[in-house]
CSV table of C-alpha atoms and ligand atoms in Angstrom, one decimal:
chain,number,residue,atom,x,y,z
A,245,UNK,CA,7.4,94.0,-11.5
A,246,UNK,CA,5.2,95.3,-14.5
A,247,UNK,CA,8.3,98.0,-15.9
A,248,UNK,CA,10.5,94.5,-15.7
A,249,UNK,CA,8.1,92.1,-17.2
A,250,UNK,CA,7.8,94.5,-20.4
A,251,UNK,CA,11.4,94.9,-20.6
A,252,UNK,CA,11.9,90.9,-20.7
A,253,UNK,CA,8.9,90.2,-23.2
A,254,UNK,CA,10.6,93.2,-25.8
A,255,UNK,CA,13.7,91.1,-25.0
A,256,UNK,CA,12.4,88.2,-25.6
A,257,UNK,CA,10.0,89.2,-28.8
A,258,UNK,CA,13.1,91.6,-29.9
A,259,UNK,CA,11.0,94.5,-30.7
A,260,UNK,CA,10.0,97.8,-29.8
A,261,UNK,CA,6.4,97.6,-31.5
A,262,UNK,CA,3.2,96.5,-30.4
A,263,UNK,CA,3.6,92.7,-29.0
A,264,UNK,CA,0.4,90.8,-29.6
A,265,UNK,CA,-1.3,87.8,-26.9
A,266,UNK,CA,-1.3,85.4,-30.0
A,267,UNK,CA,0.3,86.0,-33.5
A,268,UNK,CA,-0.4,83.1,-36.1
A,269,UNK,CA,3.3,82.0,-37.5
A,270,UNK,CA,3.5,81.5,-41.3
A,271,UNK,CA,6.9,80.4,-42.2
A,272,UNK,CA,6.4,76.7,-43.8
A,273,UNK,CA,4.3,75.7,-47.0
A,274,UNK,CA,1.0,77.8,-46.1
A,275,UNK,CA,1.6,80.2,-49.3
A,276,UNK,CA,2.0,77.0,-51.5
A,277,UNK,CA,-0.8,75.3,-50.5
A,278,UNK,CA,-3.1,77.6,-50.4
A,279,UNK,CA,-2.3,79.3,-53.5
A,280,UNK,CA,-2.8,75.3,-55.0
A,281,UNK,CA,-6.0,75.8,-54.2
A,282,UNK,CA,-6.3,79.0,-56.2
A,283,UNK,CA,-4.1,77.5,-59.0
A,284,UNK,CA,-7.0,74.7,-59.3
A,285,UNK,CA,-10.2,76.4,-58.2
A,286,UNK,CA,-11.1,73.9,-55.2
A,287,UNK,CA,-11.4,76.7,-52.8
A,288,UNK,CA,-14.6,75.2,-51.3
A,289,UNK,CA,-16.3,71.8,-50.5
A,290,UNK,CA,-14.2,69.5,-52.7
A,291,UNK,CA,-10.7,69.4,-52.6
A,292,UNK,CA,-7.7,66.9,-51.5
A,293,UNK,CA,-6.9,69.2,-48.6
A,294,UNK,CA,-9.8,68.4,-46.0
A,295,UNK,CA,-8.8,64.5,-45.8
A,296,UNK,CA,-5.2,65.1,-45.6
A,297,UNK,CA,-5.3,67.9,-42.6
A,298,UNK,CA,-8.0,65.4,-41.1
A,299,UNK,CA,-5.6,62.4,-41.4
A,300,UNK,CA,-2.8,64.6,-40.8
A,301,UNK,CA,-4.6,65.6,-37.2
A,302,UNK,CA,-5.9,61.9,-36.5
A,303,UNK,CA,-2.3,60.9,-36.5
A,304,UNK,CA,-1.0,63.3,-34.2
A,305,UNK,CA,-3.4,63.2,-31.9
A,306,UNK,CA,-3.9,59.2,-32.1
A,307,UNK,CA,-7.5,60.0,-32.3
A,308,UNK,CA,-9.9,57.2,-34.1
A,309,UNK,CA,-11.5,59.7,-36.7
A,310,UNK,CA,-11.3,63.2,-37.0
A,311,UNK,CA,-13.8,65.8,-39.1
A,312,UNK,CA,-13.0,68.8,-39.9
A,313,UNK,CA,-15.6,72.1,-39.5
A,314,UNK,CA,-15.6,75.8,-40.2
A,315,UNK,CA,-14.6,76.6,-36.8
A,316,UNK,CA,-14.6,75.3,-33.1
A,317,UNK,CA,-18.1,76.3,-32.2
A,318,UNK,CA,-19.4,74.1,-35.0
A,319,UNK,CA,-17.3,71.4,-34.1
A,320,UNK,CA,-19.0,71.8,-30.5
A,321,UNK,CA,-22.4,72.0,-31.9
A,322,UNK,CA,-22.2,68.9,-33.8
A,323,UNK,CA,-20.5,67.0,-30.8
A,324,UNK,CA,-22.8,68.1,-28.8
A,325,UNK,CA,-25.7,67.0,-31.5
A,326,UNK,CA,-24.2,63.8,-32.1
A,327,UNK,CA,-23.8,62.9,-28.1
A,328,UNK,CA,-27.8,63.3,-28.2
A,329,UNK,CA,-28.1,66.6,-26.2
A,330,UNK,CA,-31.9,68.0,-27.8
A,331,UNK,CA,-33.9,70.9,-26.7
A,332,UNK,CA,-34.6,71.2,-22.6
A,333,UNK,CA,-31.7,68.7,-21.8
A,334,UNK,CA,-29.0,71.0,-18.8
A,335,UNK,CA,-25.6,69.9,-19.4
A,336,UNK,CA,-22.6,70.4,-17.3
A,337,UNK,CA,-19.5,72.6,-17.9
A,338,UNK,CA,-17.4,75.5,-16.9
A,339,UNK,CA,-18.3,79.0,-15.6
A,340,UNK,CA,-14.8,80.2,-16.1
A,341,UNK,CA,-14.2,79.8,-19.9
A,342,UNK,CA,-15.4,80.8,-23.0
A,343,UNK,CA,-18.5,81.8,-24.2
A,344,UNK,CA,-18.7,79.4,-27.1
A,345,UNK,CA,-19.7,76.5,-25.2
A,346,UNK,CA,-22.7,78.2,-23.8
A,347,UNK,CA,-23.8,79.7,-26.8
A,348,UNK,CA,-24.4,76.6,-28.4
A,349,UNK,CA,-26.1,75.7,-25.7
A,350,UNK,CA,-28.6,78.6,-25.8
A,351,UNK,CA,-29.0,77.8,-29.2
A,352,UNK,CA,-29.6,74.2,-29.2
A,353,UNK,CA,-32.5,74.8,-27.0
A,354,UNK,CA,-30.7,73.1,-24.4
A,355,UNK,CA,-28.5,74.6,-20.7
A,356,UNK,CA,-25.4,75.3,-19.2
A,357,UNK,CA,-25.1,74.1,-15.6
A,358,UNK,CA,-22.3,76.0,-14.6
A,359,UNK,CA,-19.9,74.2,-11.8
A,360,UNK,CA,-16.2,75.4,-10.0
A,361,UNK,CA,-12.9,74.8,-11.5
A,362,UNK,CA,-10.1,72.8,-10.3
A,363,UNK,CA,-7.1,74.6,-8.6
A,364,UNK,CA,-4.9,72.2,-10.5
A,365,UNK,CA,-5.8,72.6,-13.7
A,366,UNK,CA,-8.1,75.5,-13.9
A,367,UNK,CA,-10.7,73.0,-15.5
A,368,UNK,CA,-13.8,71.6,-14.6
A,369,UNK,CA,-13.4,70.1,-10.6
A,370,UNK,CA,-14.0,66.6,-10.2
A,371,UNK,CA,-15.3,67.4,-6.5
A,372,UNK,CA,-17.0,69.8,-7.1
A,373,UNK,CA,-19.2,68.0,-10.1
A,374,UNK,CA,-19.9,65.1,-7.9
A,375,UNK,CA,-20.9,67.2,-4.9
A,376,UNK,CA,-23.0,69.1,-7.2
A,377,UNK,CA,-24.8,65.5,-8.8
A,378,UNK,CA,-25.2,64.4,-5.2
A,379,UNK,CA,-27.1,67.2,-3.8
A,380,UNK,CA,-28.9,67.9,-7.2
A,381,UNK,CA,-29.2,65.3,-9.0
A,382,UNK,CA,-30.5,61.4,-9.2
A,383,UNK,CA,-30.5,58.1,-11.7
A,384,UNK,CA,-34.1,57.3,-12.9
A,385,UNK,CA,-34.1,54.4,-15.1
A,386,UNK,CA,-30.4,54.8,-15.2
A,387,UNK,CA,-31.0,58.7,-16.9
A,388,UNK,CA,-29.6,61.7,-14.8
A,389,UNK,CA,-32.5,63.8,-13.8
A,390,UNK,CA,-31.7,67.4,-12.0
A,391,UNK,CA,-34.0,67.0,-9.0
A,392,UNK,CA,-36.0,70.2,-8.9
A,393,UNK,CA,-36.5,70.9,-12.4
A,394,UNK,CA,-36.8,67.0,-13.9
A,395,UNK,CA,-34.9,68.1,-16.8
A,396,UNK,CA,-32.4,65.5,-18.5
A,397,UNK,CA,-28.8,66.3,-17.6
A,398,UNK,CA,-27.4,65.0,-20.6
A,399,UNK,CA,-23.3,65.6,-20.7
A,400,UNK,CA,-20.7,66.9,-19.5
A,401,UNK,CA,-18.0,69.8,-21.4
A,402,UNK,CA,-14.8,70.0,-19.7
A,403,UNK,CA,-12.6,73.2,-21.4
A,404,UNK,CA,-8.5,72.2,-20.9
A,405,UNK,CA,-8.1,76.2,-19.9
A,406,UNK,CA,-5.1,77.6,-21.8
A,407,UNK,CA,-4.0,74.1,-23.0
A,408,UNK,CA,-3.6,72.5,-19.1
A,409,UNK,CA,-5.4,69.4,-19.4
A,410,UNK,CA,-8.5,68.7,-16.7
A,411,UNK,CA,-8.6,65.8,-14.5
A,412,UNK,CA,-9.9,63.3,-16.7
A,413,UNK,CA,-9.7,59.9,-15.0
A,414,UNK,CA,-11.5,61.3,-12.0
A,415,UNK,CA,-14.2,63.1,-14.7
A,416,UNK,CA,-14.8,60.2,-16.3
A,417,UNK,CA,-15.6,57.9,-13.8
A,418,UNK,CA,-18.4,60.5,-12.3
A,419,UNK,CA,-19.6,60.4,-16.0
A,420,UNK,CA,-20.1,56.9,-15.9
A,421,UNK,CA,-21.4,56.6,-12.8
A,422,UNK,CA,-24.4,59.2,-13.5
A,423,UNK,CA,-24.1,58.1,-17.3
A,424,UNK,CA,-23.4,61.5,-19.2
A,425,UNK,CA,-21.5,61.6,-22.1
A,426,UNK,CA,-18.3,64.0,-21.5
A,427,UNK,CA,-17.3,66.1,-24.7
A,428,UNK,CA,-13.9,67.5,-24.2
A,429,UNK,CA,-13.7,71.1,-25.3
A,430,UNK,CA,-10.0,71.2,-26.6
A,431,UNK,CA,-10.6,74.0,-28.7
A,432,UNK,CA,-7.2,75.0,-26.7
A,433,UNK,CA,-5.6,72.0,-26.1
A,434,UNK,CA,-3.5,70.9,-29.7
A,435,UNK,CA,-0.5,69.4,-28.2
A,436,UNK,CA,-1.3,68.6,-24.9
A,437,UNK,CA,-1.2,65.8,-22.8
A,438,UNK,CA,-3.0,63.5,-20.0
A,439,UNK,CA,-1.0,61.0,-18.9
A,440,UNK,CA,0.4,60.4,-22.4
A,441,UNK,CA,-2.8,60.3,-24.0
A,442,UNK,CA,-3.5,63.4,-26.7
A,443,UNK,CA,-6.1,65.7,-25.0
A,444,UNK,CA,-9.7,65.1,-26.4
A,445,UNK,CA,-9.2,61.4,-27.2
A,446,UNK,CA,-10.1,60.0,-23.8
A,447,UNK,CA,-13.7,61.5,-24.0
A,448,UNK,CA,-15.9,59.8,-27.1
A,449,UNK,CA,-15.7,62.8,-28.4
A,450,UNK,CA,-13.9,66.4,-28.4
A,451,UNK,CA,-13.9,69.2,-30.0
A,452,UNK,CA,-10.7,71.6,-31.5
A,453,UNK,CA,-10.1,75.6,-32.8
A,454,UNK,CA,-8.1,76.4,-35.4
A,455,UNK,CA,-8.8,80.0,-35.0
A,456,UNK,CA,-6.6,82.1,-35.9
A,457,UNK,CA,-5.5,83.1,-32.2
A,458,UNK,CA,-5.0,79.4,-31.3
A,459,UNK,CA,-1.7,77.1,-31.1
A,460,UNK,CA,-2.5,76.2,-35.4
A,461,UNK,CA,-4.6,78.0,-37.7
A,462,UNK,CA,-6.7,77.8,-40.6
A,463,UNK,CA,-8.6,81.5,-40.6
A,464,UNK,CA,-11.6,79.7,-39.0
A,465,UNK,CA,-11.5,76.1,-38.7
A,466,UNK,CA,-12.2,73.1,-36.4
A,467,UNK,CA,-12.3,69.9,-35.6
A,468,UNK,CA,-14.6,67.1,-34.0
A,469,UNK,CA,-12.2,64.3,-32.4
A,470,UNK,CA,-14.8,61.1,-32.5
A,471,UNK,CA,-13.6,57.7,-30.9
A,472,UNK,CA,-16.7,55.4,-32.4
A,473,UNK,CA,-15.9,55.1,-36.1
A,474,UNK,CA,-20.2,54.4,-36.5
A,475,UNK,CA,-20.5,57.9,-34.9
A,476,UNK,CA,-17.8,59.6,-37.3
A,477,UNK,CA,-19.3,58.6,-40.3
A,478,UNK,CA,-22.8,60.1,-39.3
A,479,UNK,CA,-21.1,63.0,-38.2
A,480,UNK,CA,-19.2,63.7,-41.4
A,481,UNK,CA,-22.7,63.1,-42.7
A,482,UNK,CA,-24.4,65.9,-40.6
A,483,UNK,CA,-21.7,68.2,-40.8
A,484,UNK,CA,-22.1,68.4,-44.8
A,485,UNK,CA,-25.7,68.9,-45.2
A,486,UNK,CA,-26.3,65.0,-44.5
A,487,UNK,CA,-26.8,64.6,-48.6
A,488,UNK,CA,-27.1,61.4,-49.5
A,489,UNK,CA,-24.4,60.4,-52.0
A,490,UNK,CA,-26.0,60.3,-55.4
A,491,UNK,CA,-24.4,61.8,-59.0
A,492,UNK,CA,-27.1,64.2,-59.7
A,493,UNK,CA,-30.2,63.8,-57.2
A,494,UNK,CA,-30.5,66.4,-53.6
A,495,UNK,CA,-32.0,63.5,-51.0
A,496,UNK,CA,-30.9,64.8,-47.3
A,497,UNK,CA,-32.1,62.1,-44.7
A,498,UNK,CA,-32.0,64.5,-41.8
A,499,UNK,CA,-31.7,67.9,-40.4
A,500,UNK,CA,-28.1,68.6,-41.2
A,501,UNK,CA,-25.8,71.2,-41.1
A,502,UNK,CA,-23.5,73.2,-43.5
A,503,UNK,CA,-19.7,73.2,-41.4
A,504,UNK,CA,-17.6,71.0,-43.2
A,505,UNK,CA,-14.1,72.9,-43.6
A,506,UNK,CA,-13.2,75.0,-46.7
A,507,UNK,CA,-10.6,73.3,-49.1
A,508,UNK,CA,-8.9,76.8,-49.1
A,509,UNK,CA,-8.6,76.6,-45.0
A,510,UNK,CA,-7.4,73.4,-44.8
A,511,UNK,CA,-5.2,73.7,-47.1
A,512,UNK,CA,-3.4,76.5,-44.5
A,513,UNK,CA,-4.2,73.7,-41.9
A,514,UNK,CA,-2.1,70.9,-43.9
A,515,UNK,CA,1.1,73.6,-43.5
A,516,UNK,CA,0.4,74.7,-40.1
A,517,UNK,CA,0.3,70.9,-39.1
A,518,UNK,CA,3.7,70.5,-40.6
A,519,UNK,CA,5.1,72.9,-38.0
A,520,UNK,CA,3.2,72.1,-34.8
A,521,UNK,CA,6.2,70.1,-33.2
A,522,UNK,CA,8.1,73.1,-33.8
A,523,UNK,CA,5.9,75.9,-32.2
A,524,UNK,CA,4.8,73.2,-29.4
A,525,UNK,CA,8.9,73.3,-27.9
A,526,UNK,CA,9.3,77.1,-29.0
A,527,UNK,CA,5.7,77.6,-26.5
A,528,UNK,CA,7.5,75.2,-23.9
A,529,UNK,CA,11.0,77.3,-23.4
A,530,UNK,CA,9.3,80.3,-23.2
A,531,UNK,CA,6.8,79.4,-20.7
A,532,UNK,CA,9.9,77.6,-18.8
A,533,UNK,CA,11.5,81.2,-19.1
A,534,UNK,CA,8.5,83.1,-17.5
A,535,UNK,CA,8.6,80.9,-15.0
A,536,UNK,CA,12.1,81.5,-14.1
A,537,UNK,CA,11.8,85.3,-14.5
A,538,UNK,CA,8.7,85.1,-12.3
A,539,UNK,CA,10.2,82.7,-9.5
A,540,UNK,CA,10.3,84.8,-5.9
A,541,UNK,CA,7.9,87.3,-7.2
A,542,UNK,CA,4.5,87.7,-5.8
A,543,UNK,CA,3.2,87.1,-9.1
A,544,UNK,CA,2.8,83.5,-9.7
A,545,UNK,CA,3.0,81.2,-13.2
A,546,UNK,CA,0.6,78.8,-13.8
A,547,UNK,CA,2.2,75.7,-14.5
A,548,UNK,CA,0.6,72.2,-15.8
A,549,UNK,CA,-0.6,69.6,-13.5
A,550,UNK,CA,1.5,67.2,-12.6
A,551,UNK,CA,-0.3,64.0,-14.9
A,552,UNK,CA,0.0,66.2,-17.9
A,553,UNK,CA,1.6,67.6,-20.7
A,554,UNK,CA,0.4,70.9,-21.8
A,555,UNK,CA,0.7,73.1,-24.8
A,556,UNK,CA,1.2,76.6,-23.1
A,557,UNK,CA,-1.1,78.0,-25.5
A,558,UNK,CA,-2.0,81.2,-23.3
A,559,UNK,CA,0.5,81.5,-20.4
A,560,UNK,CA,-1.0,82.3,-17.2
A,561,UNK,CA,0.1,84.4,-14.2
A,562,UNK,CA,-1.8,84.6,-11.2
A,563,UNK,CA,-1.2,88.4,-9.4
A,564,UNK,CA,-1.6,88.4,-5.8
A,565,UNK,CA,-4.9,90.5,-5.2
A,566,UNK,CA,-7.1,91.9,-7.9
A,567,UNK,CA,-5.5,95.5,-7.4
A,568,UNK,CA,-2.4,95.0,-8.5
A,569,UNK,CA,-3.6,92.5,-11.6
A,570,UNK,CA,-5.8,96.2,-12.4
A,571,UNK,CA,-2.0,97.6,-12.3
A,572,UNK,CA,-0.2,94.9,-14.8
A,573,UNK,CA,-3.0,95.3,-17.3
A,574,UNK,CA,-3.0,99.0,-17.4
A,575,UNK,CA,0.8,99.2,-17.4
A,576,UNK,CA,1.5,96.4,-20.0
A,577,UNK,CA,-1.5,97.3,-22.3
A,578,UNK,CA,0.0,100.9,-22.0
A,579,UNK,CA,3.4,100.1,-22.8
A,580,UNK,CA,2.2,98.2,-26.1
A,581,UNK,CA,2.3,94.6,-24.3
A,582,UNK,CA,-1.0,93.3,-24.6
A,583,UNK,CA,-2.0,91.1,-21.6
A,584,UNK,CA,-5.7,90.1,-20.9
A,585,UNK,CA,-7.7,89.1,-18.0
A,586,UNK,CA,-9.0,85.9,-17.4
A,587,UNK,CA,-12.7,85.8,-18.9
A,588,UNK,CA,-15.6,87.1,-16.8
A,589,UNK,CA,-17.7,84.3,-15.4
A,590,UNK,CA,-20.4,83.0,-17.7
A,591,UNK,CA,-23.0,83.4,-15.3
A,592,UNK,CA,-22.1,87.0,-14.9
A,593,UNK,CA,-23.1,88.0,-18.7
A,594,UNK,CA,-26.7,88.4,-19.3
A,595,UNK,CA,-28.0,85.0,-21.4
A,596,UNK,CA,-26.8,83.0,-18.7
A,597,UNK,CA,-27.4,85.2,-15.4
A,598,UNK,CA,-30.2,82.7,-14.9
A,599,UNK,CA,-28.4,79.5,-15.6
A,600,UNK,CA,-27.9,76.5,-12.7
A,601,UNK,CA,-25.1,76.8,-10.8
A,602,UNK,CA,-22.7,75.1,-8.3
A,603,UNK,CA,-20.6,77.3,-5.7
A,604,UNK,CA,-18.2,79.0,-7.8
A,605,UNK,CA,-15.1,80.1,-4.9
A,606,UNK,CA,-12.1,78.9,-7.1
A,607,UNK,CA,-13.7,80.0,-10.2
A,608,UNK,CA,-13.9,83.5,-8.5
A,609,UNK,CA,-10.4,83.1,-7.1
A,610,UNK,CA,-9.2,83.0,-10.6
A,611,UNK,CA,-11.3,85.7,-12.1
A,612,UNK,CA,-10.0,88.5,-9.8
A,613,UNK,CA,-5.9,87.2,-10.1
A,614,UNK,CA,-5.2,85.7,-13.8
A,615,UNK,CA,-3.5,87.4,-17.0
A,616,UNK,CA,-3.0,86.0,-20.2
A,617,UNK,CA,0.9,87.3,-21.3
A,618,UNK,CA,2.4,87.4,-24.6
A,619,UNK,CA,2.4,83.7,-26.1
A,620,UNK,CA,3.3,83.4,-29.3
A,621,UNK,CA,5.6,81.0,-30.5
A,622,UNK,CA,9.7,82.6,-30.5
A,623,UNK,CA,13.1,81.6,-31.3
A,624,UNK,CA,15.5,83.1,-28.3
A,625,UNK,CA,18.9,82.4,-27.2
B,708,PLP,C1,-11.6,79.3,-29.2
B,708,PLP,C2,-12.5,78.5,-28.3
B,708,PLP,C3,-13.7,77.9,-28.8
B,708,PLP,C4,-14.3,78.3,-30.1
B,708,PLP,O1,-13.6,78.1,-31.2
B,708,PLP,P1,-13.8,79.0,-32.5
B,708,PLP,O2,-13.0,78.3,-33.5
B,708,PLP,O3,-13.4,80.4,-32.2
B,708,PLP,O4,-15.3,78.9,-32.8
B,708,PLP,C5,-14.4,77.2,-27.9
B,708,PLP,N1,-14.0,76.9,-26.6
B,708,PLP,C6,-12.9,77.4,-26.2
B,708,PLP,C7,-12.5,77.1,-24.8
B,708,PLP,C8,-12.1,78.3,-27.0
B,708,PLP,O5,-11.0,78.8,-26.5
């Protein structure tokens, strides 16, 4: 199995070199637009090419307003800021992702609760949340308190894991139930679908990556998604030092921060956006055609849940045992096919060894079987 998957990813890739996870694609107006903002010295903070790659992403995704950062974690950060989420709050999220989430987390002053993943969609469960709310948690003066500690659990971050969208219809009715605010990590997500509905626009807010390993990128870029155009316009605000507009005088009427987007970044964004539709069916037929190749193996490809739509930003196999994933990692990685394992549980790194936690089976399940395979978008026969 691993000597024939190598030979149908050089066939597919048509090469003999090293094949990457994720290579960014530049074939479209990137080297124009970026060398525009050379040409006229708006590399930084001013710049026509921040509004247009926001407008340019609100469109697609159908979102209300859109905000561009210097990368995903700082479009987290400030979601998370702007949902309300201060110093000693716990809110929920995933223990099989990535460490981004967390992080901001740690540094907000804030933590993770960390809760199972759905089989379905390898995203936050929607059982396994409530059962955890039900045993731990209850509604005082309609705020979620965790029982034993009597801290505020303030939100929820669902992560749509290599682009499958989560359960969100069943999510968000536990949300409102124990009234957290859900911001939808769709740093992986550009493209994909939930029952129709452009990932990170059901939640009020969500947050997007643009780096340089994801389905578009800008070097280092994000994105807040923001449904409440009141909320969008304070989070522009924050995200650019919250100055208040004046010709000459520096008056800042809060703490803000310095993450608005780069005019040189977004102007690689503005071309990259241009060929999304393009790299989104090129990701489709080649998961379609590991999923073929893998059919009546005893290696298994991760497909997208049934109510959605998804990108195929990282295509997933799930190997039978975690002894013969060991084997397709060493043999691909050796033969110059890079494939990845799943990441390691958050609660198994050190910041977070301490952190709350539901039962984690599924999320275990998944850490010993799943590998990330070549992904980048190809043209094939
Ligand atoms: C990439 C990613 C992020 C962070 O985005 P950066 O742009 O790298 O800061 C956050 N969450 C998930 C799930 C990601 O995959």
């Amino acid at each position: 199995m691993e000597q024939n998957l190598v030979k149908f990813v050089r066939e597919i890739y048509q090469t003999q070199d090293f094949i990457p996870l994720h290579a960014p694609t530049f074939n479209g107006n990137e080297r124009a637009y970026v060398c525009d903002t050379i040409d006229s010295s708006f590399v930084s903070s001013v710049g026509e090419f921040v509004e247009r790659f926001e407008k340019q992403m609100q469109i697609f995704t159908g979102s209300a307003k859109t905000i561009a950062t210097v990368n995903g974690t700082a479009a987290l950060h400030t979601a998370l800021y702007a949902a309300g989420v201060r110093a000693g709050d716990l809110v929920i999220t995933q223990a099989l992702t990535f460490v981004a989430t967390s992080n901001v987390l740690y540094h907000m002053g804030a933590e993770p609760v960390f809760i199972d993943v759905s089989p379905v969609s390898m995203g936050l469960c929607p059982k396994a949340m409530s059962s955890w709310l039900e045993s731990e948690a209850e509604l005082l003066d309609n705020q979620c308190v965790h029982k034993a500690s009597q801290k505020t659990i303030r939100a929820v971050v669902p992560v749509h894991t290599f682009g499958h969208p989560v359960e969100l219809d069943e999510l968000l009715t536990i949300c409102t139930k124990w009234n957290l605010v859900m911001i939808e990590d769709a740093a992986e997500s550009l493209g994909s679908l939930y029952k129709g509905k452009h990932t990170g626009t059901l939640a009020p807010l969500a947050a997007v990556s643009f780096n340089g390993n994801k389905i578009i990128t800008t070097g280092g870029g994000g994105m807040v998604l923001c449904q409440d155009t009141k909320l969008a316009a304070r989070i522009k605000h924050i995200t650019t030092t919250a100055k208040v507009a004046h010709p000459y005088e520096f008056f800042h009427d809060e703490a803000g921060f310095n993450y608005r987007l780069p005019n040189l970044n977004a102007a690689l964004g503005c071309a990259q956006m241009e060929k999304l539709p393009e790299f989104l069916t090129k990701k489709r037929a080649l998961a379609m055609a590991y999923k073929t190749f893998l059919m009546g193996s005893h290696f298994h490809f991760f497909s997208e849940p049934g109510y959605a739509q998804s990108n195929y930003w990282l295509n997933a196999i799930v190997c039978p045992d975690q002894q013969s994933r060991e084997q397709l990692l060493t043999h691909t990685n050796k033969a110059g096919v890079m494939t990845r394992p799943i990441w390691k549980l958050m609660h198994r790194l050190p910041m977070f060894a301490n952190a709350l936690r539901g039962d984690l089976n599924q999320s275990e399940w998944f850490e010993a079987r799943v590998v990330n395979i070549p992904s980048s978008p190809v043209t094939f026969k």
